[in-house]
Amino acid sequence: MQAFLIRHAEAIDETLALRDPHRHLTPHGREQARALGDRLRWHDCEPTRVVASPLVRAVQTAELVVATLGLAVPVCVEIDVDLTPDGDPRAVAAWLAREPADAVVLVIGHEPSLSALGALLIEDDDFASLHKAEAARIVGGALKWRFAWNAEAPAT
């Protein structure tokens, strides 16, 4: 099973009128999400499943990344509340463990839960936080690379 952990792109700041769950991507954040999708396409990322936090910025990032991948077979964005910033990374790790061996899953969420999930998947507490619009590719329990939206190549 391959998991691509993706932190949402840049979002507007929280205000009294617009609370955290409803924060949407900025125009720059939309560019970041599309650019990340392009970079993932370069590396033959063809997800069989896409799961995102229910927060607006994560859903928008997921939709833009998937749209940019140009998939031959459409994939819908599913929602999992355990991908919120205070979600349960252990619950996400548990359902990822039940995915078929040939599954390719995009997991779009927030920090600190994504780095906690990454640490669980690679069984190493030393999993650095993901930056906004950055992806980490985990294959068979090993971190293969990290890829920022504006990077020319993945970092290993």
PDB file of C-alpha atoms in Angstrom:
ATOM      1  CA  MET A   1       0.000   0.000   0.000  1.00  0.00           C
ATOM      2  CA  GLN A   2       1.184   3.467  -0.864  1.00  0.00           C
ATOM      3  CA  ALA A   3       0.066   6.477   1.133  1.00  0.00           C
ATOM      4  CA  PHE A   4       0.625  10.059   0.072  1.00  0.00           C
ATOM      5  CA  LEU A   5       0.237  12.289   3.111  1.00  0.00           C
ATOM      6  CA  ILE A   6      -0.601  15.816   1.937  1.00  0.00           C
ATOM      7  CA  ARG A   7      -0.933  18.926   4.063  1.00  0.00           C
ATOM      8  CA  HIS A   8      -3.518  21.417   2.824  1.00  0.00           C
ATOM      9  CA  ALA A   9      -2.376  24.455   0.849  1.00  0.00           C
ATOM     10  CA  GLU A  10      -2.329  28.061   2.096  1.00  0.00           C
ATOM     11  CA  ALA A  11      -5.655  29.236   3.516  1.00  0.00           C
ATOM     12  CA  ILE A  12      -7.045  32.556   4.673  1.00  0.00           C
ATOM     13  CA  ASP A  13      -6.616  33.472   8.303  1.00  0.00           C
ATOM     14  CA  GLU A  14      -9.333  32.778  10.836  1.00  0.00           C
ATOM     15  CA  THR A  15     -11.533  35.715  11.815  1.00  0.00           C
ATOM     16  CA  LEU A  16     -14.467  36.151  14.173  1.00  0.00           C
ATOM     17  CA  ALA A  17     -16.785  35.909  11.180  1.00  0.00           C
ATOM     18  CA  LEU A  18     -14.989  32.993   9.514  1.00  0.00           C
ATOM     19  CA  ARG A  19     -14.008  30.303  12.002  1.00  0.00           C
ATOM     20  CA  ASP A  20     -11.256  27.729  11.469  1.00  0.00           C
ATOM     21  CA  PRO A  21     -13.321  24.882   9.932  1.00  0.00           C
ATOM     22  CA  HIS A  22     -14.588  27.230   7.200  1.00  0.00           C
ATOM     23  CA  ARG A  23     -11.259  28.769   6.165  1.00  0.00           C
ATOM     24  CA  HIS A  24     -10.821  28.403   2.410  1.00  0.00           C
ATOM     25  CA  LEU A  25      -7.754  28.449   0.206  1.00  0.00           C
ATOM     26  CA  THR A  26      -6.241  31.739  -0.886  1.00  0.00           C
ATOM     27  CA  PRO A  27      -5.588  32.262  -4.610  1.00  0.00           C
ATOM     28  CA  HIS A  28      -1.953  31.369  -3.860  1.00  0.00           C
ATOM     29  CA  GLY A  29      -3.128  28.239  -2.035  1.00  0.00           C
ATOM     30  CA  ARG A  30      -5.086  27.192  -5.109  1.00  0.00           C
ATOM     31  CA  GLU A  31      -1.916  27.581  -7.198  1.00  0.00           C
ATOM     32  CA  GLN A  32      -0.009  25.504  -4.649  1.00  0.00           C
ATOM     33  CA  ALA A  33      -2.560  22.673  -4.752  1.00  0.00           C
ATOM     34  CA  ARG A  34      -2.570  22.561  -8.555  1.00  0.00           C
ATOM     35  CA  ALA A  35       1.249  22.661  -8.665  1.00  0.00           C
ATOM     36  CA  LEU A  36       1.440  19.801  -6.166  1.00  0.00           C
ATOM     37  CA  GLY A  37      -0.970  17.784  -8.305  1.00  0.00           C
ATOM     38  CA  ASP A  38       1.283  18.402 -11.318  1.00  0.00           C
ATOM     39  CA  ARG A  39       4.323  17.203  -9.416  1.00  0.00           C
ATOM     40  CA  LEU A  40       2.546  14.087  -8.195  1.00  0.00           C
ATOM     41  CA  ARG A  41       1.465  13.349 -11.782  1.00  0.00           C
ATOM     42  CA  TRP A  42       5.152  13.432 -12.791  1.00  0.00           C
ATOM     43  CA  HIS A  43       5.663  10.527 -10.396  1.00  0.00           C
ATOM     44  CA  ASP A  44       2.778   8.396 -11.668  1.00  0.00           C
ATOM     45  CA  CYS A  45       0.529   9.069  -8.701  1.00  0.00           C
ATOM     46  CA  GLU A  46      -2.746   7.387  -9.605  1.00  0.00           C
ATOM     47  CA  PRO A  47      -4.779   7.112  -6.419  1.00  0.00           C
ATOM     48  CA  THR A  48      -7.332   4.399  -5.861  1.00  0.00           C
ATOM     49  CA  ARG A  49      -8.743   6.351  -2.930  1.00  0.00           C
ATOM     50  CA  VAL A  50      -8.656   9.975  -1.741  1.00  0.00           C
ATOM     51  CA  VAL A  51      -9.569  10.826   1.842  1.00  0.00           C
ATOM     52  CA  ALA A  52      -9.568  14.339   3.308  1.00  0.00           C
ATOM     53  CA  SER A  53     -10.307  16.170   6.512  1.00  0.00           C
ATOM     54  CA  PRO A  54     -13.790  17.747   6.461  1.00  0.00           C
ATOM     55  CA  LEU A  55     -12.289  21.229   6.911  1.00  0.00           C
ATOM     56  CA  VAL A  56     -12.840  23.364   3.812  1.00  0.00           C
ATOM     57  CA  ARG A  57      -9.177  24.029   3.060  1.00  0.00           C
ATOM     58  CA  ALA A  58      -8.357  20.301   3.070  1.00  0.00           C
ATOM     59  CA  VAL A  59     -11.305  19.398   0.831  1.00  0.00           C
ATOM     60  CA  GLN A  60     -10.408  22.167  -1.623  1.00  0.00           C
ATOM     61  CA  THR A  61      -6.769  21.022  -1.682  1.00  0.00           C
ATOM     62  CA  ALA A  62      -7.859  17.433  -2.328  1.00  0.00           C
ATOM     63  CA  GLU A  63     -10.201  18.435  -5.147  1.00  0.00           C
ATOM     64  CA  LEU A  64      -7.579  20.603  -6.858  1.00  0.00           C
ATOM     65  CA  VAL A  65      -4.835  17.971  -6.553  1.00  0.00           C
ATOM     66  CA  VAL A  66      -7.139  15.269  -7.960  1.00  0.00           C
ATOM     67  CA  ALA A  67      -8.330  17.515 -10.810  1.00  0.00           C
ATOM     68  CA  THR A  68      -4.743  18.307 -11.771  1.00  0.00           C
ATOM     69  CA  LEU A  69      -3.711  14.649 -11.760  1.00  0.00           C
ATOM     70  CA  GLY A  70      -5.876  14.102 -14.855  1.00  0.00           C
ATOM     71  CA  LEU A  71      -6.915  10.600 -13.813  1.00  0.00           C
ATOM     72  CA  ALA A  72      -8.377   8.218 -16.391  1.00  0.00           C
ATOM     73  CA  VAL A  73     -10.673   6.765 -13.721  1.00  0.00           C
ATOM     74  CA  PRO A  74     -12.392   9.422 -11.575  1.00  0.00           C
ATOM     75  CA  VAL A  75     -11.872   9.224  -7.817  1.00  0.00           C
ATOM     76  CA  CYS A  76     -14.220  10.919  -5.349  1.00  0.00           C
ATOM     77  CA  VAL A  77     -12.918  12.731  -2.291  1.00  0.00           C
ATOM     78  CA  GLU A  78     -14.042  10.944   0.871  1.00  0.00           C
ATOM     79  CA  ILE A  79     -14.181  12.646   4.275  1.00  0.00           C
ATOM     80  CA  ASP A  80     -12.753  11.377   7.566  1.00  0.00           C
ATOM     81  CA  VAL A  81     -13.078  13.398  10.775  1.00  0.00           C
ATOM     82  CA  ASP A  82      -9.951  11.716  12.127  1.00  0.00           C
ATOM     83  CA  LEU A  83      -7.930  13.821   9.660  1.00  0.00           C
ATOM     84  CA  THR A  84      -8.772  17.097  11.439  1.00  0.00           C
ATOM     85  CA  PRO A  85      -5.976  18.842  13.384  1.00  0.00           C
ATOM     86  CA  ASP A  86      -7.129  17.170  16.604  1.00  0.00           C
ATOM     87  CA  GLY A  87      -8.203  13.905  14.966  1.00  0.00           C
ATOM     88  CA  ASP A  88      -7.054  10.389  15.785  1.00  0.00           C
ATOM     89  CA  PRO A  89      -4.052   9.373  13.654  1.00  0.00           C
ATOM     90  CA  ARG A  90      -4.220   5.841  15.092  1.00  0.00           C
ATOM     91  CA  ALA A  91      -7.702   5.393  13.630  1.00  0.00           C
ATOM     92  CA  VAL A  92      -6.440   6.552  10.211  1.00  0.00           C
ATOM     93  CA  ALA A  93      -3.433   4.216  10.439  1.00  0.00           C
ATOM     94  CA  ALA A  94      -5.815   1.357  11.272  1.00  0.00           C
ATOM     95  CA  TRP A  95      -7.982   1.798   8.185  1.00  0.00           C
ATOM     96  CA  LEU A  96      -4.911   2.359   6.000  1.00  0.00           C
ATOM     97  CA  ALA A  97      -3.567  -1.000   7.256  1.00  0.00           C
ATOM     98  CA  ARG A  98      -6.740  -2.643   5.925  1.00  0.00           C
ATOM     99  CA  GLU A  99      -6.277  -1.234   2.410  1.00  0.00           C
ATOM    100  CA  PRO A 100      -5.325  -3.730  -0.337  1.00  0.00           C
ATOM    101  CA  ALA A 101      -1.610  -4.167  -1.042  1.00  0.00           C
ATOM    102  CA  ASP A 102      -1.956  -2.405  -4.413  1.00  0.00           C
ATOM    103  CA  ALA A 103      -3.881   0.587  -3.005  1.00  0.00           C
ATOM    104  CA  VAL A 104      -2.634   4.130  -3.584  1.00  0.00           C
ATOM    105  CA  VAL A 105      -4.261   6.448  -1.056  1.00  0.00           C
ATOM    106  CA  LEU A 106      -4.050  10.239  -0.904  1.00  0.00           C
ATOM    107  CA  VAL A 107      -4.586  11.449   2.664  1.00  0.00           C
ATOM    108  CA  ILE A 108      -5.155  15.208   2.907  1.00  0.00           C
ATOM    109  CA  GLY A 109      -5.175  16.859   6.293  1.00  0.00           C
ATOM    110  CA  HIS A 110      -3.453  19.089   8.809  1.00  0.00           C
ATOM    111  CA  GLU A 111      -0.626  19.281  11.269  1.00  0.00           C
ATOM    112  CA  PRO A 112       0.036  17.950  13.825  1.00  0.00           C
ATOM    113  CA  SER A 113      -2.086  14.909  12.971  1.00  0.00           C
ATOM    114  CA  LEU A 114      -0.360  14.218   9.617  1.00  0.00           C
ATOM    115  CA  SER A 115       3.134  14.008  11.104  1.00  0.00           C
ATOM    116  CA  ALA A 116       1.745  11.803  13.888  1.00  0.00           C
ATOM    117  CA  LEU A 117       0.213   9.561  11.218  1.00  0.00           C
ATOM    118  CA  GLY A 118       3.484   9.502   9.290  1.00  0.00           C
ATOM    119  CA  ALA A 119       5.345   8.476  12.452  1.00  0.00           C
ATOM    120  CA  LEU A 120       2.892   5.618  12.983  1.00  0.00           C
ATOM    121  CA  LEU A 121       3.154   4.425   9.378  1.00  0.00           C
ATOM    122  CA  ILE A 122       6.956   4.358   9.298  1.00  0.00           C
ATOM    123  CA  GLU A 123       7.237   3.321  12.975  1.00  0.00           C
ATOM    124  CA  ASP A 124       9.601   6.183  13.760  1.00  0.00           C
ATOM    125  CA  ASP A 125       8.773   9.110  16.040  1.00  0.00           C
ATOM    126  CA  ASP A 126      11.130  11.319  14.041  1.00  0.00           C
ATOM    127  CA  PHE A 127       8.697  12.284  11.246  1.00  0.00           C
ATOM    128  CA  ALA A 128       9.066  15.986  10.503  1.00  0.00           C
ATOM    129  CA  SER A 129       5.952  18.145  10.150  1.00  0.00           C
ATOM    130  CA  LEU A 130       4.711  18.682   6.632  1.00  0.00           C
ATOM    131  CA  HIS A 131       4.737  22.213   5.267  1.00  0.00           C
ATOM    132  CA  LYS A 132       1.635  23.579   3.581  1.00  0.00           C
ATOM    133  CA  ALA A 133       1.134  21.986   0.145  1.00  0.00           C
ATOM    134  CA  GLU A 134       3.773  19.324   0.763  1.00  0.00           C
ATOM    135  CA  ALA A 135       3.372  15.590   0.199  1.00  0.00           C
ATOM    136  CA  ALA A 136       5.150  12.638   1.767  1.00  0.00           C
ATOM    137  CA  ARG A 137       5.119   9.282  -0.038  1.00  0.00           C
ATOM    138  CA  ILE A 138       5.122   6.212   2.199  1.00  0.00           C
ATOM    139  CA  VAL A 139       5.443   2.779   0.637  1.00  0.00           C
ATOM    140  CA  GLY A 140       5.411  -0.419   2.660  1.00  0.00           C
ATOM    141  CA  GLY A 141       6.143   1.371   5.924  1.00  0.00           C
ATOM    142  CA  ALA A 142       9.068   3.409   4.567  1.00  0.00           C
ATOM    143  CA  LEU A 143       9.249   7.105   3.731  1.00  0.00           C
ATOM    144  CA  LYS A 144      10.279   7.267   0.058  1.00  0.00           C
ATOM    145  CA  TRP A 145      10.288  11.046  -0.421  1.00  0.00           C
ATOM    146  CA  ARG A 146       8.748  14.392   0.390  1.00  0.00           C
ATOM    147  CA  PHE A 147       7.676  16.789  -2.330  1.00  0.00           C
ATOM    148  CA  ALA A 148       6.862  20.471  -1.851  1.00  0.00           C
ATOM    149  CA  TRP A 149       4.505  22.215  -4.247  1.00  0.00           C
ATOM    150  CA  ASN A 150       7.343  24.374  -5.633  1.00  0.00           C
ATOM    151  CA  ALA A 151      10.154  21.803  -5.647  1.00  0.00           C
ATOM    152  CA  GLU A 152      11.755  20.640  -8.873  1.00  0.00           C
ATOM    153  CA  ALA A 153      12.279  17.138  -7.477  1.00  0.00           C
ATOM    154  CA  PRO A 154      11.348  15.125  -4.404  1.00  0.00           C
ATOM    155  CA  ALA A 155      13.586  15.256  -1.345  1.00  0.00           C
ATOM    156  CA  THR A 156      14.585  11.933   0.152  1.00  0.00           C
TER     157      THR A 156
END
